[in-house]
Coordinates of C-alpha atoms in Angstrom, one line a residue:
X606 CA 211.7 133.8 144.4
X607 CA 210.1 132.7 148.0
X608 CA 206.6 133.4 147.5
X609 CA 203.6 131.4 148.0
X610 CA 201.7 130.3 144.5
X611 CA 198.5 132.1 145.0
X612 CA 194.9 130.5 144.5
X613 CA 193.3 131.5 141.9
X614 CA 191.1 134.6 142.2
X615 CA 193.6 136.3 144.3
X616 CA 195.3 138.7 141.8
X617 CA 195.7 141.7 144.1
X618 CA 197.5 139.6 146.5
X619 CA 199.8 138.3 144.7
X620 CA 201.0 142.1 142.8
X621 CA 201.1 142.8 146.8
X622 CA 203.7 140.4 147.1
X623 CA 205.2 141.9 143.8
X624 CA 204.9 145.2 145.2
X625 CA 206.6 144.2 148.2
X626 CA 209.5 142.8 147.0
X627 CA 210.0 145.3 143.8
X628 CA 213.9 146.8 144.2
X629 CA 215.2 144.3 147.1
X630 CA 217.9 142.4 147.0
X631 CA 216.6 139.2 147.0
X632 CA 213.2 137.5 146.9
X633 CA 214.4 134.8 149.7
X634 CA 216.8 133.7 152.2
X635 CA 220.4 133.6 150.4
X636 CA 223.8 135.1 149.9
X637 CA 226.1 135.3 146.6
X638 CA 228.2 133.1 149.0
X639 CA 226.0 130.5 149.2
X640 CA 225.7 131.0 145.2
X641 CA 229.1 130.7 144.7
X642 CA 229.6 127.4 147.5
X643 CA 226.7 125.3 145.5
X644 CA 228.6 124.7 141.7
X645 CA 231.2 123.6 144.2
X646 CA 229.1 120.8 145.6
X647 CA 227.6 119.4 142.5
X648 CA 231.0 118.0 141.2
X649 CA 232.9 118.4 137.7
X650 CA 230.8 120.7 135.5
X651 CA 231.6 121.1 131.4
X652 CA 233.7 124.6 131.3
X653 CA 230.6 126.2 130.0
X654 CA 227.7 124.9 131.8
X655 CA 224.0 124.6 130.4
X656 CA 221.8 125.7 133.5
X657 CA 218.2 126.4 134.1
X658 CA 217.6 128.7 136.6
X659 CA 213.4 127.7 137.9
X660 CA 211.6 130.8 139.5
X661 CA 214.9 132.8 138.9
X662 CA 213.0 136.6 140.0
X663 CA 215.1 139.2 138.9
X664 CA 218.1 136.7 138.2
X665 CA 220.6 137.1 141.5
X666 CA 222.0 133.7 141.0
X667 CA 221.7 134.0 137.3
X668 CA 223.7 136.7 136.7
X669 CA 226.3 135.6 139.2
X670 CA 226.7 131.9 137.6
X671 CA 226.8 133.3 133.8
X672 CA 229.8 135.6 135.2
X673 CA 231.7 133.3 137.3
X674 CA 230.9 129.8 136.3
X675 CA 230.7 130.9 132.3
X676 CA 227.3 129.1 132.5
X677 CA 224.9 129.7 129.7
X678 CA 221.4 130.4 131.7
X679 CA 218.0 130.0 130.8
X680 CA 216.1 131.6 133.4
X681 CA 212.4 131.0 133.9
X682 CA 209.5 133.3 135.6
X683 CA 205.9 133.8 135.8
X684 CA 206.4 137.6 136.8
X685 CA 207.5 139.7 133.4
X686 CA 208.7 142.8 135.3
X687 CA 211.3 140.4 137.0
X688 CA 212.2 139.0 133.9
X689 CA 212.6 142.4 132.2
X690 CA 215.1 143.5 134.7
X691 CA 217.2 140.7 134.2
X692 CA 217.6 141.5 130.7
X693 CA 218.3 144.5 131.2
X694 CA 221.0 143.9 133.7
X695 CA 222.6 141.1 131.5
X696 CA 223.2 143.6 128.9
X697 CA 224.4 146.3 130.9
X698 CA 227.2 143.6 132.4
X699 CA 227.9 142.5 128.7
X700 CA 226.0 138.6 129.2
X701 CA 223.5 139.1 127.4
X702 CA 224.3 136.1 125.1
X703 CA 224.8 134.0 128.4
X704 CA 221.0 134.4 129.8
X705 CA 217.8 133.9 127.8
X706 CA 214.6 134.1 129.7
X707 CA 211.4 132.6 129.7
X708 CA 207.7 133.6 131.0
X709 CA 206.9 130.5 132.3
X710 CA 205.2 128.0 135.1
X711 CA 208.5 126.3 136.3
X712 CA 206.1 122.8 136.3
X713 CA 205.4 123.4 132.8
X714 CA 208.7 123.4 130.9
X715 CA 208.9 123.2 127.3
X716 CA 212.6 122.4 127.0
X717 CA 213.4 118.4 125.9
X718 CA 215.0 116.0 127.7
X719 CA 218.7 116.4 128.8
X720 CA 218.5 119.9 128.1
X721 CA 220.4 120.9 131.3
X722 CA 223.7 120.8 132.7
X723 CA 222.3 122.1 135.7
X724 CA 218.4 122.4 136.8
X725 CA 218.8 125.8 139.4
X726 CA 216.3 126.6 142.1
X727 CA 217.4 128.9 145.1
X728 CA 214.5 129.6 146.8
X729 CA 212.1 128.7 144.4
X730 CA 210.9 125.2 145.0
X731 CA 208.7 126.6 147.5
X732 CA 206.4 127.5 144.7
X733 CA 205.6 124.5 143.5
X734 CA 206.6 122.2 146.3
X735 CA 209.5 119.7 146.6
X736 CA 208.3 116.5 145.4
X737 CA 206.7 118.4 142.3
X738 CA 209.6 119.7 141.3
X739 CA 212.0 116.5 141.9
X740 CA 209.4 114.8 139.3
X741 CA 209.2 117.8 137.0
X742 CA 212.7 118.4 136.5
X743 CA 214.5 114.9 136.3
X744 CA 214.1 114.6 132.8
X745 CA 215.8 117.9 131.5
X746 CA 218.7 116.6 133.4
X747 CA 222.0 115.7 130.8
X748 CA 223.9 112.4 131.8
X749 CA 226.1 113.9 134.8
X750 CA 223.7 116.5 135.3
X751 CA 223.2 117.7 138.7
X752 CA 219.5 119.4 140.5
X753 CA 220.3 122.0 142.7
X754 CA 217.9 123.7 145.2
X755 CA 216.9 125.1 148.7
X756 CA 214.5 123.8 150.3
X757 CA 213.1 124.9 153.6
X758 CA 212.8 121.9 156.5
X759 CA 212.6 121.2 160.4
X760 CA 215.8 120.8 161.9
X761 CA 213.5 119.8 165.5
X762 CA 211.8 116.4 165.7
X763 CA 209.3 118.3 167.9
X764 CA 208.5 121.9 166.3
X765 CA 206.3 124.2 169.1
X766 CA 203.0 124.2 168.0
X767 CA 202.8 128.0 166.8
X768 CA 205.5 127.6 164.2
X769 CA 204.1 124.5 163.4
X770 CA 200.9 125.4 162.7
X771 CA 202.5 128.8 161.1
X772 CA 203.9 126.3 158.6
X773 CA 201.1 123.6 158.2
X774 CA 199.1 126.4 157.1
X775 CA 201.9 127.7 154.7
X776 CA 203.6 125.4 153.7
X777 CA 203.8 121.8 155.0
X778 CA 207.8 120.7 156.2
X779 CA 209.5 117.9 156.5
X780 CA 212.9 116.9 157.9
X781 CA 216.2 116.3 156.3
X782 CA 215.6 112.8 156.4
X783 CA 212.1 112.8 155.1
X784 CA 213.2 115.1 152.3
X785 CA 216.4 112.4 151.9
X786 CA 213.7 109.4 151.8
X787 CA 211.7 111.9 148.8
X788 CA 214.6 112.2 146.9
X789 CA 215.6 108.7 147.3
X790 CA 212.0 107.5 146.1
X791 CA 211.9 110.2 142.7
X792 CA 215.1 108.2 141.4
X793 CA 217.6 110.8 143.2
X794 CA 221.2 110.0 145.0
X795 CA 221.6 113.1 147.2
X796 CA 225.5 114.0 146.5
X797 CA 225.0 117.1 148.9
X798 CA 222.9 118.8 152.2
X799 CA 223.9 121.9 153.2
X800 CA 221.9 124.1 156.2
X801 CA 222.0 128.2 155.1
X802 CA 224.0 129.8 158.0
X803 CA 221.0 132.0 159.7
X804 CA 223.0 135.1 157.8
X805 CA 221.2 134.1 154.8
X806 CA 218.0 135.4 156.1
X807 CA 218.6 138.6 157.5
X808 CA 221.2 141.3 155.8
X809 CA 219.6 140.3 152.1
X810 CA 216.1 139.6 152.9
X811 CA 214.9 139.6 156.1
X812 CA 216.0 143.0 157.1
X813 CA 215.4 144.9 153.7
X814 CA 211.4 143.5 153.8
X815 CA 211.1 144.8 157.4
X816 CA 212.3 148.2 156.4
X817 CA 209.7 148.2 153.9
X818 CA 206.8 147.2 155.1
X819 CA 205.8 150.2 156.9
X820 CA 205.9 152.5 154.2
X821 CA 204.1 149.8 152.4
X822 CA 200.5 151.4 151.7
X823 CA 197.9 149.6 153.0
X824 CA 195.0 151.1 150.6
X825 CA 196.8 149.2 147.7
X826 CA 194.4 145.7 146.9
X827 CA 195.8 142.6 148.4
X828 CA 198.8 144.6 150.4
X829 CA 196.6 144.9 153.8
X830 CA 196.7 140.3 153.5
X831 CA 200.5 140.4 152.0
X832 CA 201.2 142.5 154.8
X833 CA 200.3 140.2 157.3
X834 CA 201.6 137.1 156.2
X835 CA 205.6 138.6 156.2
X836 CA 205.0 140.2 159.4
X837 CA 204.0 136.9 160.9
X838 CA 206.9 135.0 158.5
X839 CA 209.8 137.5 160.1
X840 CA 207.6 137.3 164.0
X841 CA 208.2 133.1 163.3
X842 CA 211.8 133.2 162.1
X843 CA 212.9 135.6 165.3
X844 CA 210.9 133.7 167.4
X845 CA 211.2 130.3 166.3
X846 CA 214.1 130.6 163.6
X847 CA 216.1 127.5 165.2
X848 CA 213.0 125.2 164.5
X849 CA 213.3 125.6 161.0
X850 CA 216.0 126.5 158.2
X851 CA 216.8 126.0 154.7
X852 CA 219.0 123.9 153.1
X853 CA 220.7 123.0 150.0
X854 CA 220.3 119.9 148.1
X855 CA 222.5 118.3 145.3
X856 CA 220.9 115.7 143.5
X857 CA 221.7 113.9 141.1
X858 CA 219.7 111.0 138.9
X859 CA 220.6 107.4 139.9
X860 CA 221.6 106.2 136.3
X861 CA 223.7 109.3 136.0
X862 CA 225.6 109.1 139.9
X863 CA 228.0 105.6 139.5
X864 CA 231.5 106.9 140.0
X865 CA 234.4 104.6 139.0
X866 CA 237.3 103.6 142.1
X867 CA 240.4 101.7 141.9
X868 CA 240.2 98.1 143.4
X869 CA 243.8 97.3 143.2
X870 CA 244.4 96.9 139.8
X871 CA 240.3 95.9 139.7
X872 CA 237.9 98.8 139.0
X873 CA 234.4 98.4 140.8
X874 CA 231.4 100.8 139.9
X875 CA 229.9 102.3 143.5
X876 CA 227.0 104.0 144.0
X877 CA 226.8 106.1 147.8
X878 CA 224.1 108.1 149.3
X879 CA 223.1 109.2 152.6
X880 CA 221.5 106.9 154.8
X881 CA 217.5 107.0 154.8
X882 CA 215.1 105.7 157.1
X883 CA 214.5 102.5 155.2
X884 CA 218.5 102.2 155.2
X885 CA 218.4 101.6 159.2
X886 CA 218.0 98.1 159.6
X887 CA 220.9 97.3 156.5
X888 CA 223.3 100.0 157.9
X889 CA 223.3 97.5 161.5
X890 CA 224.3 94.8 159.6
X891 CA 226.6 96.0 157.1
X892 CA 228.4 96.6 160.9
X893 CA 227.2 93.2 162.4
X894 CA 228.5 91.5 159.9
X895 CA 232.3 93.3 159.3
X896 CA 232.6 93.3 162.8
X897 CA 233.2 90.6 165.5
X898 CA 230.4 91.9 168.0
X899 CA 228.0 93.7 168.1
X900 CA 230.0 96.9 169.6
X901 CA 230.2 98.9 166.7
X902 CA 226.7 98.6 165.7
X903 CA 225.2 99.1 169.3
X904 CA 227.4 102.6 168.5
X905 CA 226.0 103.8 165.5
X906 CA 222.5 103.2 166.8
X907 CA 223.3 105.0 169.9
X908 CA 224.7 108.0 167.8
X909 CA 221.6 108.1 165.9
X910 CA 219.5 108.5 169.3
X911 CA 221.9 111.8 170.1
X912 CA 220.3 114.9 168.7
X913 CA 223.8 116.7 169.7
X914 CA 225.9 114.1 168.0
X915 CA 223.9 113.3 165.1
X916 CA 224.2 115.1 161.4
X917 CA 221.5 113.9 159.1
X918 CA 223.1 113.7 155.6
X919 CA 226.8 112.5 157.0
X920 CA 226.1 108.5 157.6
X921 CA 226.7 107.9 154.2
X922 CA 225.9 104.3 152.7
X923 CA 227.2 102.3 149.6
X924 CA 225.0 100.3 147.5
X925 CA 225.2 97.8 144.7
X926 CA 224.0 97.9 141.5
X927 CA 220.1 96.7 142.8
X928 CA 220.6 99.8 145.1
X929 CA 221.5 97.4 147.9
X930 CA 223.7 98.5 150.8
X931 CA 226.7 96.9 151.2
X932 CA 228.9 99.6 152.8
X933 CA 228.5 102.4 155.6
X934 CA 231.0 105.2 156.7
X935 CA 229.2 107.6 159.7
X936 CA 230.4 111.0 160.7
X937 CA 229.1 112.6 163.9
X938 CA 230.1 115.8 166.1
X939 CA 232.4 115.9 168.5
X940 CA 235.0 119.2 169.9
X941 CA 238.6 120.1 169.9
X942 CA 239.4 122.0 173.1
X943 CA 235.4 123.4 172.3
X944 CA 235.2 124.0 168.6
X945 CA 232.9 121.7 166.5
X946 CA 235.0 118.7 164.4
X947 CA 233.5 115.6 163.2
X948 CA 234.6 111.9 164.5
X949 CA 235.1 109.2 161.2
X950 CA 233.5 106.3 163.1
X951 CA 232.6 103.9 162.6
X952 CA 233.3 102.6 159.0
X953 CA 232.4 99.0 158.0
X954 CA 231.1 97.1 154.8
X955 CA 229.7 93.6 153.9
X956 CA 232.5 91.1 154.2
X957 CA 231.7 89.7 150.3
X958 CA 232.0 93.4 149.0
X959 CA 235.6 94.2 151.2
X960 CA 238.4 95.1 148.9
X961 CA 236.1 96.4 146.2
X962 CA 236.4 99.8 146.7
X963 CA 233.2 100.3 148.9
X964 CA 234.3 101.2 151.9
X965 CA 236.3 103.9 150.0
X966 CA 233.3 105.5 148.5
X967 CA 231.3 105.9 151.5
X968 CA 234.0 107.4 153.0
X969 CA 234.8 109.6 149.9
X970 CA 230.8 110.5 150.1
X971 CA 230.5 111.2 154.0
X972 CA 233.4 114.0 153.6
X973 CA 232.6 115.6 150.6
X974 CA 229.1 116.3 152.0
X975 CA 231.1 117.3 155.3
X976 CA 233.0 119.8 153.3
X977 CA 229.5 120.7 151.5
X978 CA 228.0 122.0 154.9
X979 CA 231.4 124.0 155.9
X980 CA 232.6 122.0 158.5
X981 CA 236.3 122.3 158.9
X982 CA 237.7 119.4 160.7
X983 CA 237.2 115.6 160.7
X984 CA 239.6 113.2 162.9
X985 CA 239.6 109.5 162.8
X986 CA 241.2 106.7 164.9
X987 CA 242.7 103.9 162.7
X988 CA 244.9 102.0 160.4
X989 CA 247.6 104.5 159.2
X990 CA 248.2 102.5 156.0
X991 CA 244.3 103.3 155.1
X992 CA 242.9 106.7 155.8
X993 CA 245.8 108.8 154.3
X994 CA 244.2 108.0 151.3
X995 CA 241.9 110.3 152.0
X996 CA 244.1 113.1 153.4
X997 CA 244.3 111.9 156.7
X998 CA 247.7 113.0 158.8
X999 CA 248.8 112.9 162.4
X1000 CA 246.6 114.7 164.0
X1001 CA 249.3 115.6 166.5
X1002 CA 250.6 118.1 163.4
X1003 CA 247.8 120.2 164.2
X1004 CA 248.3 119.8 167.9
X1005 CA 245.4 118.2 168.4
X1006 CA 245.4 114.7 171.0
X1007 CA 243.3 112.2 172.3
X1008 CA 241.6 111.8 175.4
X1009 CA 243.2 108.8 175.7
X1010 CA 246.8 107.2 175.0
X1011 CA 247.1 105.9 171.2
X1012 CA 249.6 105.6 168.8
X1013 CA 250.4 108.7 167.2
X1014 CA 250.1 107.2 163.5
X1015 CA 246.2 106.3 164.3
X1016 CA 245.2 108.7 165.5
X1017 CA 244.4 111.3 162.4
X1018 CA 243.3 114.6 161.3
X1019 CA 242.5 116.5 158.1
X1020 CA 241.3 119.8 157.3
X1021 CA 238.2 120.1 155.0
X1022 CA 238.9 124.1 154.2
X1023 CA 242.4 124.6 154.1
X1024 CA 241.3 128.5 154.2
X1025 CA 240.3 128.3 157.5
X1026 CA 242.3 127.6 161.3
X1027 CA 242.1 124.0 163.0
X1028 CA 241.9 124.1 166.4
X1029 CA 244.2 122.3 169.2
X1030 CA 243.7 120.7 172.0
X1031 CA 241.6 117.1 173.4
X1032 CA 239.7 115.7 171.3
X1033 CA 235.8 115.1 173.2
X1034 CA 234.0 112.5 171.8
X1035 CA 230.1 112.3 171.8
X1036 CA 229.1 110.2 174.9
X1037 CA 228.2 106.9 173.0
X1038 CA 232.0 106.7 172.5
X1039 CA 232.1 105.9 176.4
X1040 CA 235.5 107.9 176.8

């Protein structure tokens, strides 16, 4: 439900929002696409999944996970009339013994710890704000237990000051990469980051509240100041709308996120996450040291400093078991013959943690959370003996070449939704490549 939490004393305002919203399809940007695309994300989940669905309105997403994903959902709201509705629309589907609902404050749960399977919040967080919820919601989480949410971020360094202020005075944002760094610091690995396509806003949500908003009544208390406030939120996101977005998050604990890989016939325990601020100055010299000069490392920094090159979420890092990193795998955008790919590049790990597995996981990481956003196509340049592993073939399959004469083993392709077309044609590299 994408509401703001009203201060106390403002009752009429917020049944104005509740007024508002009675009947529509959804309480915030979404789709049942993106619904369906998140369980995806998060990884292996047990057949019949334990979830709690935080600020869950009139249950959208709980409805469609109890039918499709078998899950068993507790869903939790403050607003009763939201929560009858749900009831009555799990029984009429025959789930009723798959949801239970709660009248509740989503930052004061009275489930134990490792309650959940799955802690749900699309659209919600908003209420009680990001970093509350990453602290409030890490305990119900079982061993393997994934947080799921959508939060709403910059995706500009340098927001204009109307939409800025718009949101300062809303609800403060923060970039990918400061939301990363939050995660990171609550005791988070994020295993996913996924943008909403702009779609999410409008058929569902956007469009529905501006068809009703002038036959709102105005005499009704607190609807003249609700009024205003989505009127200027729909004004912002026409206006502004590429400033700002939301965007899914997987998280999942630290002590639950070590996954296993084969070492030869070792077996090494690897943690991976995408790269942070902090991470900066270890992700040069993971590259400084695996590599003879200082080429490789020069690149990734001069990736990083191109806005239409770089993807926050997709330089993914490895790190021991004291959380240091010891491995890096980067993807960044590049075009075949127009049409967005991604370029693996490069791919590098400390020399005393080579042959452990690391370099694997980071590149495991980088294009699961590739495949997480929707991209479609990822080529790479390099030793065909390694990066078939992966699912890496001749890119020349796909008709698909580079700009400049290689081997046709190296140079490599694979397609992250095999649902969907690859294009053919050159490959163009972001400028840092220098070709």
């Amino acid at each position: 439900m994408d509401r703001p939490e009203p201060a106390p004393g403002h009752d009429a305002v917020t049944e104005a929002f509740f007024n508002l919203h009675d009947g529509l399809p959804r309480q915030g940007p979404g789709s049942d696409a993106t619904t369906r695309r998140l369980p995806a994300a998060a990884g292996p989940l047990p057949e019949h999944p334990r979830v709690l669905d935080a600020g869950c309105g009139p249950g959208r997403s709980a409805l469609l996970l109890a039918e499709e994903a078998g899950a068993h959902v507790t869903a939790v709201d403050l607003h009763q009339p939201f929560l009858d509705s749900l009831t009555a629309e799990a029984s009429r589907r025959g789930l009723a013994d798959r949801v239970t609902v709660l009248n509740r404050s989503m930052d004061q749960l009275p489930f134990p710890d490792h309650s959940f399977d799955v802690v749900w919040a699309e659209g919600s967080v908003y209420n009680i704000g990001f970093d509350t919820a990453l602290r409030a919601w890490r305990r119900l989480l079982a061993p393997g237990g994934v947080l799921v949410v959508t939060e709403i971020e910059w995706t500009v360094p340098a927001p204009a000051e109307p939409v800025r202020a718009h949101w300062d005075a809303m609800y403060p944002l923060r970039t990918h990469s400061a939301n990363a760094d939050a995660a990171q610091a609550a005791g988070y690995r994020v295993r996913a980051h996924w943008p909403l396509p702009d779609g999410d806003w409008w058929p569902e949500y956007c469009t529905p509240l501006t068809e009703r908003i002038p036959r709102a009544d105005p005499r009704v208390p607190g609807m003249t100041q609700a009024l205003t406030a989505f009127q200027e939120e729909i004004t912002m996101r026409r206006e502004h709308g590429s400033a700002y977005d939301y965007a899914a998050y997987v998280l999942q604990p630290h002590d639950h996120s070590t996954g296993t890989l084969t070492n030869g016939t070792a077996m090494t325990d690897w943690t991976t996450r995408p790269e942070t601020t902090a991470d900066i100055p270890a992700v040069r010299a993971i590259n400084l040291a695996a590599f003879p000069t200082a080429e490789e490392a020069d690149l990734v920094e001069a990736l990083r400093a191109d806005p239409e090159a770089w993807i926050d979420g997709l330089s993914m890092i490895t790190t021991a078991s004291d959380g240091t990193p010891v491995g890096h795998a980067l993807l960044t955008r590049c075009h075949v013959d127009g049409a967005p790919a991604l370029a693996l590049a490069p791919c590098a790990v400390l020399p005393s943690a080579q042959r452990t597995g690391a370099g694997s996981a980071a590149v495991s990481a980088a294009l699961e959370a590739a495949r997480a956003r929707g991209e479609n196509l990822v080529v790479v340049l390099g030793h065909a003996d390694y990066y078939p592993r992966f699912g890496f073939t001749p890119a020349s399959r796909f008709g698909i070449r580079a700009p400049f004469e290689v081997p046709d083993e190296a140079m490599m392709a694979m397609s992250l939704d095999d649902t969907r077309p690859l294009p053919a044609g050159t490959i163009r590299y972001p400028a840092a490549f220098g070709v």
